[in-house]
mmCIF file of C-alpha atoms and ligand atoms in Angstrom:
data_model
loop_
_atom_site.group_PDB
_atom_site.id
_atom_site.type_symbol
_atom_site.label_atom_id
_atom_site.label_comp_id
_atom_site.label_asym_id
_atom_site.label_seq_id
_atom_site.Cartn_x
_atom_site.Cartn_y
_atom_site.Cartn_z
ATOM 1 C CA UNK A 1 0.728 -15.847 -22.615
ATOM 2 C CA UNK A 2 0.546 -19.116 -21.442
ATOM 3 C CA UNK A 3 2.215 -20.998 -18.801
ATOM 4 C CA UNK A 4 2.929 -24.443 -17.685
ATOM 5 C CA UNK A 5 2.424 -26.182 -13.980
ATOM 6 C CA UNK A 6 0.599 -29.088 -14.901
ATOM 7 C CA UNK A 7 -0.389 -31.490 -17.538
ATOM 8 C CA UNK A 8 -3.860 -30.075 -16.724
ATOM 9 C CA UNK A 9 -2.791 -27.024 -18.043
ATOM 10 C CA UNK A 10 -3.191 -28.628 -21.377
ATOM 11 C CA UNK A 11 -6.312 -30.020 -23.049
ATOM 12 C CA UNK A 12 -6.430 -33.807 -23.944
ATOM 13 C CA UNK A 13 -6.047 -31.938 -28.339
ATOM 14 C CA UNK A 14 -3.026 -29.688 -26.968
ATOM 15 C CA UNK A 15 -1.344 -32.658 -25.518
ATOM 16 C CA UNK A 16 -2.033 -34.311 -28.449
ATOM 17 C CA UNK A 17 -1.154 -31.852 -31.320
ATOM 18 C CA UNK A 18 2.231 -31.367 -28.987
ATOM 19 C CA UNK A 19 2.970 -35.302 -29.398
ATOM 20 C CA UNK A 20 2.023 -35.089 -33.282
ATOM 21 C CA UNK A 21 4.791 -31.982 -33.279
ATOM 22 C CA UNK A 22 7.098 -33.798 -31.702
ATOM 23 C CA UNK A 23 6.869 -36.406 -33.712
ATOM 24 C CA UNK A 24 7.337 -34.098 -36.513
ATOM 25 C CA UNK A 25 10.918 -32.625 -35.348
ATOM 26 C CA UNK A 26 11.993 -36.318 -34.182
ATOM 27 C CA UNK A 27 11.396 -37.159 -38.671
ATOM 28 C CA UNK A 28 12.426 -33.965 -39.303
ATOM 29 C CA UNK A 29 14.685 -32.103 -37.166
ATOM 30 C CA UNK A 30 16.293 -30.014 -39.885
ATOM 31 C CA UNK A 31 13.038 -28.112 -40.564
ATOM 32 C CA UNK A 32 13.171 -26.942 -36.992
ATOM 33 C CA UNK A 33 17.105 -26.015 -36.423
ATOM 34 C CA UNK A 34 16.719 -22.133 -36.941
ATOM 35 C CA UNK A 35 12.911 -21.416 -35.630
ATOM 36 C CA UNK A 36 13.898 -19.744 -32.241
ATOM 37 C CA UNK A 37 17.219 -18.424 -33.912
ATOM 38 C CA UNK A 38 16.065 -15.022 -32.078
ATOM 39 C CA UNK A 39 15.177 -16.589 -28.969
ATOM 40 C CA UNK A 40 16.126 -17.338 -25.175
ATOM 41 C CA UNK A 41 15.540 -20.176 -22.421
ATOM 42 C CA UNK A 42 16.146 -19.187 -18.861
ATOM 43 C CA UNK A 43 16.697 -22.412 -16.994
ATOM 44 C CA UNK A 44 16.067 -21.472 -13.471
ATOM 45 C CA UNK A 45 16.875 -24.242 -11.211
ATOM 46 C CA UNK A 46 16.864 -24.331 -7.617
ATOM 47 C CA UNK A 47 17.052 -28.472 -7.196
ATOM 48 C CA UNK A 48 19.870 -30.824 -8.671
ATOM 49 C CA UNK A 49 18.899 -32.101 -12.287
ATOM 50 C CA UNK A 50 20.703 -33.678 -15.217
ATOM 51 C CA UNK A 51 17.488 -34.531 -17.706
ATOM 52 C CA UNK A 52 15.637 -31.998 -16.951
ATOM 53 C CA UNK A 53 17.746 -28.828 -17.191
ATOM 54 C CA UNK A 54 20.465 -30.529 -20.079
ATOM 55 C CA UNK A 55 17.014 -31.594 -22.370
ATOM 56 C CA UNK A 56 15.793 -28.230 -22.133
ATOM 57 C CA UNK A 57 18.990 -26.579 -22.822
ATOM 58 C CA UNK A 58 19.416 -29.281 -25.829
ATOM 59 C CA UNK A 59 16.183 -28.510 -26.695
ATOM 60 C CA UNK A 60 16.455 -24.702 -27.618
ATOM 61 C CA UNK A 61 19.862 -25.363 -29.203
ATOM 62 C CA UNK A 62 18.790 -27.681 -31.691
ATOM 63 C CA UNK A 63 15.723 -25.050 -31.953
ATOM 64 C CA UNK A 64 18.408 -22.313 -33.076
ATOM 65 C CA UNK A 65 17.960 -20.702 -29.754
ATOM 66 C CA UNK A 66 20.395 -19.618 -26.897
ATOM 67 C CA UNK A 67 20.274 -20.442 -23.185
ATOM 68 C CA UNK A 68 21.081 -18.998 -19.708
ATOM 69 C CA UNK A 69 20.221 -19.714 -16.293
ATOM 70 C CA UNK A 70 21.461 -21.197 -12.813
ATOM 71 C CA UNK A 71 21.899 -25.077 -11.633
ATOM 72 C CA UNK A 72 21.610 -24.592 -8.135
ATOM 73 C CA UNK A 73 20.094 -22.015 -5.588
ATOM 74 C CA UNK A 74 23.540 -21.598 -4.452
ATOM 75 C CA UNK A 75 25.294 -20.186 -7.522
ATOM 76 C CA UNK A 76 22.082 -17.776 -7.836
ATOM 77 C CA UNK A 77 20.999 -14.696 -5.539
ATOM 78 C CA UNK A 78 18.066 -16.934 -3.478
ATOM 79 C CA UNK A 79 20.972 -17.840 -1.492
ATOM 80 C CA UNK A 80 21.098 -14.271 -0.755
ATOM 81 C CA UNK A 81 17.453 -14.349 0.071
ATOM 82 C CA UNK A 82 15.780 -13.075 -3.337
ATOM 83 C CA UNK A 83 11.951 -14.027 -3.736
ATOM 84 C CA UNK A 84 11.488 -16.396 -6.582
ATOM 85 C CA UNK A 85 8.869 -13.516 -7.429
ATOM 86 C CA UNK A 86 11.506 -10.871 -7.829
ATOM 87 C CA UNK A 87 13.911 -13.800 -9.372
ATOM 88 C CA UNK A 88 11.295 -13.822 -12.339
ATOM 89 C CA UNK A 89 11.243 -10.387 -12.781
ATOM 90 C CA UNK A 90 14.711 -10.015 -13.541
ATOM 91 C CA UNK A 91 14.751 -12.814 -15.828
ATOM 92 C CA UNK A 92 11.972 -11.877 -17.996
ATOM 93 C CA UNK A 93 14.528 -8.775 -18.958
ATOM 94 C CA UNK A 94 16.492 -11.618 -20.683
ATOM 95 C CA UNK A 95 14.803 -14.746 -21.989
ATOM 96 C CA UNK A 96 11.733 -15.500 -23.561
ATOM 97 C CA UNK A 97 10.918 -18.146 -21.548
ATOM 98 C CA UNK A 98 11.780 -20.130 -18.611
ATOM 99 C CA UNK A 99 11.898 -23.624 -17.050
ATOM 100 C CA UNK A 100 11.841 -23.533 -13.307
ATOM 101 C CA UNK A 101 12.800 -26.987 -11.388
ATOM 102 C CA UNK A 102 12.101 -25.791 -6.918
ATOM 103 C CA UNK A 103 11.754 -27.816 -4.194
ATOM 104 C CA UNK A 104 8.914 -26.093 -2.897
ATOM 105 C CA UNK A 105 5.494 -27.233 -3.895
ATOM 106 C CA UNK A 106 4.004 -24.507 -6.367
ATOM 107 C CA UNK A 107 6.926 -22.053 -6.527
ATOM 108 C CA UNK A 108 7.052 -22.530 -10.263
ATOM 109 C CA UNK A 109 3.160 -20.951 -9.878
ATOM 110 C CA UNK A 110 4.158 -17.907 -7.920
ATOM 111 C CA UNK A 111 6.747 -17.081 -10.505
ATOM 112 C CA UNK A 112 4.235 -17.254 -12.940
ATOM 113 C CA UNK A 113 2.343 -14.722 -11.425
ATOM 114 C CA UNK A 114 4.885 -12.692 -11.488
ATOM 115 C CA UNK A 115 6.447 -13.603 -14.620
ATOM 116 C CA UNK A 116 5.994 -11.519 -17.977
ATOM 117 C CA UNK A 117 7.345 -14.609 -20.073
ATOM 118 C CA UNK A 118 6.212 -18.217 -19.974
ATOM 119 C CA UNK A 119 7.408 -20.376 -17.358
ATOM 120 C CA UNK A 120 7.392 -24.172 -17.314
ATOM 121 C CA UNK A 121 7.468 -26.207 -14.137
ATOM 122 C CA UNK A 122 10.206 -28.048 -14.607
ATOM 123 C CA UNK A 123 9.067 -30.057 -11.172
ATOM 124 C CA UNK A 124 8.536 -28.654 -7.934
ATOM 125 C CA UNK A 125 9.096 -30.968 -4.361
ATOM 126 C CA UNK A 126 6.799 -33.760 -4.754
ATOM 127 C CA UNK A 127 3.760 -31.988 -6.664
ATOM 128 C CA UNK A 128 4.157 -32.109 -10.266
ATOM 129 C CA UNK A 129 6.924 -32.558 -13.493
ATOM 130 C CA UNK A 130 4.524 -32.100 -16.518
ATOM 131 C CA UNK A 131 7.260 -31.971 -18.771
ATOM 132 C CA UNK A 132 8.363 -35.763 -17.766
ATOM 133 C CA UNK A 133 4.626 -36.524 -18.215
ATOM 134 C CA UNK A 134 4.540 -35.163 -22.188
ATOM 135 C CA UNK A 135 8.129 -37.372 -22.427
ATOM 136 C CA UNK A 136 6.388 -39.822 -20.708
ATOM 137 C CA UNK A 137 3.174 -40.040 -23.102
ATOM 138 C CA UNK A 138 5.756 -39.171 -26.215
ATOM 139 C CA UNK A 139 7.545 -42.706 -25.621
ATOM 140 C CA UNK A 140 4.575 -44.730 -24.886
ATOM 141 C CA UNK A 141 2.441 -43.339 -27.951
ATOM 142 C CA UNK A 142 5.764 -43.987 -29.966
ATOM 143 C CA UNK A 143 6.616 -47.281 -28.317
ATOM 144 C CA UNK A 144 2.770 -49.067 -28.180
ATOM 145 C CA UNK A 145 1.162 -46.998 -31.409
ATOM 146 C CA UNK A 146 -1.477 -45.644 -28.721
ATOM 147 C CA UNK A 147 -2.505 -44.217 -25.589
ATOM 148 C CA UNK A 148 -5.604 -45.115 -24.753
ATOM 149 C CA UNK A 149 -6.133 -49.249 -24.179
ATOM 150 C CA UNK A 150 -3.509 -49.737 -21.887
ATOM 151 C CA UNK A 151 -2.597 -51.181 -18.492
ATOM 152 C CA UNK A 152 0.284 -49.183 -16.722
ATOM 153 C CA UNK A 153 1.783 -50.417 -13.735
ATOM 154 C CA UNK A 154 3.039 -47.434 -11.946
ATOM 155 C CA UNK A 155 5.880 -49.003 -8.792
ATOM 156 C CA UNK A 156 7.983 -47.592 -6.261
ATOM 157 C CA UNK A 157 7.657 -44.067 -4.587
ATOM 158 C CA UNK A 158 3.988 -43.233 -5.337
ATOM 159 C CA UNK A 159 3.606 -40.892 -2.572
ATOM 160 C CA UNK A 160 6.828 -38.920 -3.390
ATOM 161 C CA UNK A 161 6.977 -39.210 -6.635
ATOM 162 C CA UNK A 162 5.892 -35.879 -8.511
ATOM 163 C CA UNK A 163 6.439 -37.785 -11.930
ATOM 164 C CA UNK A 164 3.509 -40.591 -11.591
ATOM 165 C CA UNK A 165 1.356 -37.480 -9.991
ATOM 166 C CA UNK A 166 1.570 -35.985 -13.016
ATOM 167 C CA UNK A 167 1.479 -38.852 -15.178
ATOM 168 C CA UNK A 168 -2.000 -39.852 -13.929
ATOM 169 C CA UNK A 169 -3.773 -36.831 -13.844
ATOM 170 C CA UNK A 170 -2.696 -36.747 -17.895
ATOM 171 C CA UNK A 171 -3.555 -40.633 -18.299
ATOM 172 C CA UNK A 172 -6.845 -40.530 -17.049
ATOM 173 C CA UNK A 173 -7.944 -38.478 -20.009
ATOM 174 C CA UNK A 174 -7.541 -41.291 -22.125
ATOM 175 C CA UNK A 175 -10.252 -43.847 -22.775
ATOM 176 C CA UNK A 176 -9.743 -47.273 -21.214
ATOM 177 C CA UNK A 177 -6.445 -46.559 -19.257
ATOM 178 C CA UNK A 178 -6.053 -48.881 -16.247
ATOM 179 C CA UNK A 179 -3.808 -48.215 -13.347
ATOM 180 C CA UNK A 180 -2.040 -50.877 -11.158
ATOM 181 C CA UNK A 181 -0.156 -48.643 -8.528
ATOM 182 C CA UNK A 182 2.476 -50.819 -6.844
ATOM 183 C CA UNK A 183 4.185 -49.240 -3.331
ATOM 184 C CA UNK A 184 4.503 -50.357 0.198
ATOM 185 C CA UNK A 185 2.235 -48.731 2.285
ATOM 186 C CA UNK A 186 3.833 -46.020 3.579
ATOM 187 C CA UNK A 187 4.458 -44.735 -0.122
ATOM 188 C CA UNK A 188 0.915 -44.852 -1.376
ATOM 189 C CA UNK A 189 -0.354 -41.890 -4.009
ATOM 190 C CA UNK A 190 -1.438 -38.636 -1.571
ATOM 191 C CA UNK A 191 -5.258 -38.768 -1.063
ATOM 192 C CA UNK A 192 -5.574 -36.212 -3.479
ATOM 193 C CA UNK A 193 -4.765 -38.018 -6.391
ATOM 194 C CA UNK A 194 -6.905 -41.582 -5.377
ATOM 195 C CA UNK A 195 -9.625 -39.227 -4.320
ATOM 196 C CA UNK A 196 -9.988 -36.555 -6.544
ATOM 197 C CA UNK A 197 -8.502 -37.817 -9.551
ATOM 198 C CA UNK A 198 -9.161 -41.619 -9.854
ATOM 199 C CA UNK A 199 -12.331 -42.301 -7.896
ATOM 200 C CA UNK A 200 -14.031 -38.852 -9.203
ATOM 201 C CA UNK A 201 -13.311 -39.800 -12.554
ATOM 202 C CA UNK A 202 -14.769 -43.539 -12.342
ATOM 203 C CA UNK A 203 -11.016 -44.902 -13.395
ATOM 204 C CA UNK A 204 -10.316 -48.399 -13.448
ATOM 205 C CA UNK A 205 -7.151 -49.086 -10.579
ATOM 206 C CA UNK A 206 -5.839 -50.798 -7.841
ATOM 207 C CA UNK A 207 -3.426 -50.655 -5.694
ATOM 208 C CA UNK A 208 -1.175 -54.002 -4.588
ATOM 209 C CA UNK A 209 2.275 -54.004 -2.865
ATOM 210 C CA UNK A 210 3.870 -57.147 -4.463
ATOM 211 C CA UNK A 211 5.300 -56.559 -8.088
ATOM 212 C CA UNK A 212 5.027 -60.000 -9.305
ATOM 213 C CA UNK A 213 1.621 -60.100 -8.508
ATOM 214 C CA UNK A 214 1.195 -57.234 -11.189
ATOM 215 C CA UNK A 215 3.883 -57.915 -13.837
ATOM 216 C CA UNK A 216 2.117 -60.564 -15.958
ATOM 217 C CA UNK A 217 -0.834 -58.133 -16.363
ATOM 218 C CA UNK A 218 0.869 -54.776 -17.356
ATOM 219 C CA UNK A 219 1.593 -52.905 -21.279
ATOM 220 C CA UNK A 220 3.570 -50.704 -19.420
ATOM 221 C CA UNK A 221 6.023 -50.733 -16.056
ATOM 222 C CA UNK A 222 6.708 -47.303 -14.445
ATOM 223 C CA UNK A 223 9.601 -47.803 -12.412
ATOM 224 C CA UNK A 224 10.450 -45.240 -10.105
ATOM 225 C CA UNK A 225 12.852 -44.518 -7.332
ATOM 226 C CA UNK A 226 12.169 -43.838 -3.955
ATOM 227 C CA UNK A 227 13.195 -39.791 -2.857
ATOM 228 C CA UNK A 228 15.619 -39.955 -0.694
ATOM 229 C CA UNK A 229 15.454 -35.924 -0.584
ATOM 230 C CA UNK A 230 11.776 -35.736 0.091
ATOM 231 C CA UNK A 231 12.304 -38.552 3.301
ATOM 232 C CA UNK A 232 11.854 -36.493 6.895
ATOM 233 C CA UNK A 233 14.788 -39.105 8.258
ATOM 234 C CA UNK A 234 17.531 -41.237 7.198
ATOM 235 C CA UNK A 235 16.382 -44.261 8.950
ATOM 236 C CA UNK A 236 12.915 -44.574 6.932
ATOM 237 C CA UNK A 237 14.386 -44.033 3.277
ATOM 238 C CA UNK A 238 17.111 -46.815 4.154
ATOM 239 C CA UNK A 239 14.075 -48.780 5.048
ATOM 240 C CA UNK A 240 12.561 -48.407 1.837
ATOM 241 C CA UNK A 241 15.256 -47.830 -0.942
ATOM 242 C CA UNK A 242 15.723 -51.680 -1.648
ATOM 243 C CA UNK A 243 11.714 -52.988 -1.317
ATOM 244 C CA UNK A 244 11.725 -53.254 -5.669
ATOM 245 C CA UNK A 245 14.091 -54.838 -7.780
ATOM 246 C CA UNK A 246 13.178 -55.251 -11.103
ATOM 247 C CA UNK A 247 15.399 -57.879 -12.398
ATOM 248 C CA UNK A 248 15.684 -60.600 -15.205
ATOM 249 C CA UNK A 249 14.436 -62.939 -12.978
ATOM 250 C CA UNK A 250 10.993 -61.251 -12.781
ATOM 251 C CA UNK A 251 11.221 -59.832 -16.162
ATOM 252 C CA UNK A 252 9.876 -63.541 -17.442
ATOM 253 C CA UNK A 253 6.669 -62.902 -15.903
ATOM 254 C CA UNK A 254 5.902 -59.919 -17.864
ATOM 255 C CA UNK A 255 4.663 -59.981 -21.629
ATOM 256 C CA UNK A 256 6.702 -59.603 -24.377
ATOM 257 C CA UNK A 257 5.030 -56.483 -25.354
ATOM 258 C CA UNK A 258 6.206 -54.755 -21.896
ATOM 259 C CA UNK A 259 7.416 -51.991 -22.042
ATOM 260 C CA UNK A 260 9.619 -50.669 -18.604
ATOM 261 C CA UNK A 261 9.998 -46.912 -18.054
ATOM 262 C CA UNK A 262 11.805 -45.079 -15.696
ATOM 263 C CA UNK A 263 11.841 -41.267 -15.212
ATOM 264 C CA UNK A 264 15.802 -41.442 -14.542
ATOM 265 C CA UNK A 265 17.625 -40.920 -12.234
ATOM 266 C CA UNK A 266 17.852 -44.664 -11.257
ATOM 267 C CA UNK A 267 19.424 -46.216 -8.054
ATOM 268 C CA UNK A 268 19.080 -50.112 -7.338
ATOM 269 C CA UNK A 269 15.361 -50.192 -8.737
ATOM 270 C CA UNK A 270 16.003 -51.456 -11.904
ATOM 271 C CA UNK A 271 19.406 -53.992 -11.674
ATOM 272 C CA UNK A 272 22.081 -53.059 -14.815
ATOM 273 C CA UNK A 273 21.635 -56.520 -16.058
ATOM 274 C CA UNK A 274 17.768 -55.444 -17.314
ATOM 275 C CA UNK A 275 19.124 -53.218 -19.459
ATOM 276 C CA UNK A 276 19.995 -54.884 -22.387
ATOM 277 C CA UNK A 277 16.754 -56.423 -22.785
ATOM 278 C CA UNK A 278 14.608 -55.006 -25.370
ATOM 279 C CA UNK A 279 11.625 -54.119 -23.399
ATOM 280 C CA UNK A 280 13.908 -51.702 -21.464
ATOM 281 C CA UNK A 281 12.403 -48.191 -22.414
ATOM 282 C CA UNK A 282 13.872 -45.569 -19.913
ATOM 283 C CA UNK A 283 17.082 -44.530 -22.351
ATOM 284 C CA UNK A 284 14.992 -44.150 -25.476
ATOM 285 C CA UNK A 285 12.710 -42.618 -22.853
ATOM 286 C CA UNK A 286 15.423 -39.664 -22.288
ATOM 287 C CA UNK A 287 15.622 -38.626 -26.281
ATOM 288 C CA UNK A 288 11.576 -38.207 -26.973
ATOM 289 C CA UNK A 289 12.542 -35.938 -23.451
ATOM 290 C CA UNK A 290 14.188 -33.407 -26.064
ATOM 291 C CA UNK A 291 12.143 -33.481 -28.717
ATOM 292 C CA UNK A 292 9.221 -33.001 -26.233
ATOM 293 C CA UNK A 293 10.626 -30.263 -25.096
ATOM 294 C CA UNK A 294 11.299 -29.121 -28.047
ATOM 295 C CA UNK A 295 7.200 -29.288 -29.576
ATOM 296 C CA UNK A 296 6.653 -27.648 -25.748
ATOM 297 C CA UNK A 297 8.424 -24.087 -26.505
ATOM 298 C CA UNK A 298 7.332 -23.681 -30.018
ATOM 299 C CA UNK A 299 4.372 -24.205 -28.367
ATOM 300 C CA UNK A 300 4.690 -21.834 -25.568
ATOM 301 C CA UNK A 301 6.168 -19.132 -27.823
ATOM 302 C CA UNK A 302 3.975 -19.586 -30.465
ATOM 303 C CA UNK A 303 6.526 -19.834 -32.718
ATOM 304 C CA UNK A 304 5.121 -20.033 -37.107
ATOM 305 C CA UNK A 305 6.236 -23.366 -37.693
ATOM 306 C CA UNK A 306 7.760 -24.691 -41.308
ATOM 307 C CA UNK A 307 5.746 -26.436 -43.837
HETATM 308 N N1 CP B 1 13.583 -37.212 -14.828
HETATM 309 C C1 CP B 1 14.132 -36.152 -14.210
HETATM 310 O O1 CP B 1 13.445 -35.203 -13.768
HETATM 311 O O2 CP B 1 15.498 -36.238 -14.105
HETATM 312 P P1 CP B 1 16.435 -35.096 -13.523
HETATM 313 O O3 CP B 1 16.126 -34.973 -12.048
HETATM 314 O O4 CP B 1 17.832 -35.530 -13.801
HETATM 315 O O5 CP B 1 16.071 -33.809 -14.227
#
């Protein structure tokens, strides 16, 4: 049985041959609409969501499958004080898999340990969100032909934000992947990832505060916004929320080629009047989320896929 926390989890082919799959149901998706006819998602989440819970759910339906689950710790027994541990337990009596979305760092692994079906982080506090990470690589492969070659600006709430975490530790894999990583100070990438995943592994990056500065150089912008829920006080997000605004203004310094993406849910990061431009990314972004997600349980569940 296998589980998923991170995109580590995965080797550089099974990220791959999950992309080529999804890729598959996005051509095809009749071939795939009764495969988990027999089947069940738990969505187990503990943290507000729209993408993340609605792709998954999506996901199984157009898979054949049913779904169950919770949308907020509140409407489940945790707020009665139930383990995530014993949570698990219960569940595995009625799906046959599960996507867990927690605020705490590495509750997602506990359950797994505990778990006798396969459960998917669906992102937990500010670690990791593998599944944005295989949407993420899903739109870029389908959007630039490749993934290796590339410069990716990643902006905004680097520290916080459990999306670019991910998104690098499954980048660096790739050959030739430079990283421009664009924050004010106080939202730099955690230690952990400059350290042990970018300097260990001899990767090309930098790391600049002023988005112009970067624009004319990048094949790919990764917005993101800053987490107001992760911020220890009011006074310091407020501070923040407002220091990037991608707008048409700076959109001329960027190639033609750009690409932006944005892991949704936006606030004033990105202003409305980008949108219509065609390097926008982030809503065609949220549909290779379901097929994704889609490849990712067959996957899991090692389901016999159609010919
Ligand atoms: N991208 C993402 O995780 O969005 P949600 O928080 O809406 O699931």
């Amino acid at each position: 049985m296998r589980h998923l926390m991170s995109p580590l989890d995965l080797s550089v082919e099974e990220l791959n041959s999950i992309l080529d799959l999804a890729s598959d149901i996005e051509k095809h998706p009749d071939k795939y609409a009764h495969v988990c006819d027999d089947k069940r998602l738990a969505t187990l989440f503990y943290e507000p969501s729209t993408r993340t819970r609605l792709s998954f759910e999506a996901a199984m339906m157009n898979l054949g499958g049913k779904v169950l689950g919770f949308s907020s710790a509140d409407s489940s027994s945790a707020s009665k004080g139930e383990s995530v541990a014993d949570t698990i337990r219960v569940v595995s009596c009625y799906a046959d898999i599960c996507a867990m979305r927690h605020p705490k760092e590495g509750a997602p692994l506990v359950a797994s340990m505990a778990s006798s079906i396969p459960v998917i982080n669906a992102g937990d506090g500010g670690h990791q969100h593998p599944t944005q990470t295989l949407t993420d690589l899903l739109t870029i492969r389908s959007l630039k032909g490749r993934l290796d070659n590339i410069t990716i600006g990643l902006c905004g709430d680097l520290k916080f934000g459990r999306t670019v975490h991910s998104l690098i530790e499954a980048l660096v894999r790739y050959p030739n992947v430079r990283f421009i990583l664009i924050s004010p100070e106080e939202l730099r990438i955690p230690s952990y990832i400059r350290e042990d995943v970018l300097i260990k592994n001899n990767i090309d990056f930098q790391e600049v505060e002023r988005l112009e500065d970067a624009l004319p150089d990048l094949d790919i912008l990764y917005m993101t916004r800053v987490q107001k829920e992760r911020f220890f006080n009011e006074e310091d997000y407020v501070r923040m929320k407002d220091f990037y605004i991608l707008d048409k203004q700076k959109m001329k310094l960027a190639k033609e080629d750009m690409y932006i993406l944005h892991p949704l849910p936006r606030v004033n990061e990105i202003s409305t009047e980008v949108d219509s431009d065609p390097r926008a990314a982030y809503f065609r972004q949220v549909q290779y989320g379901v097929y994704v997600r889609m490849a990712l349980i067959l996957t899991l569940l090692e389901v016999k896929l159609p010919c």
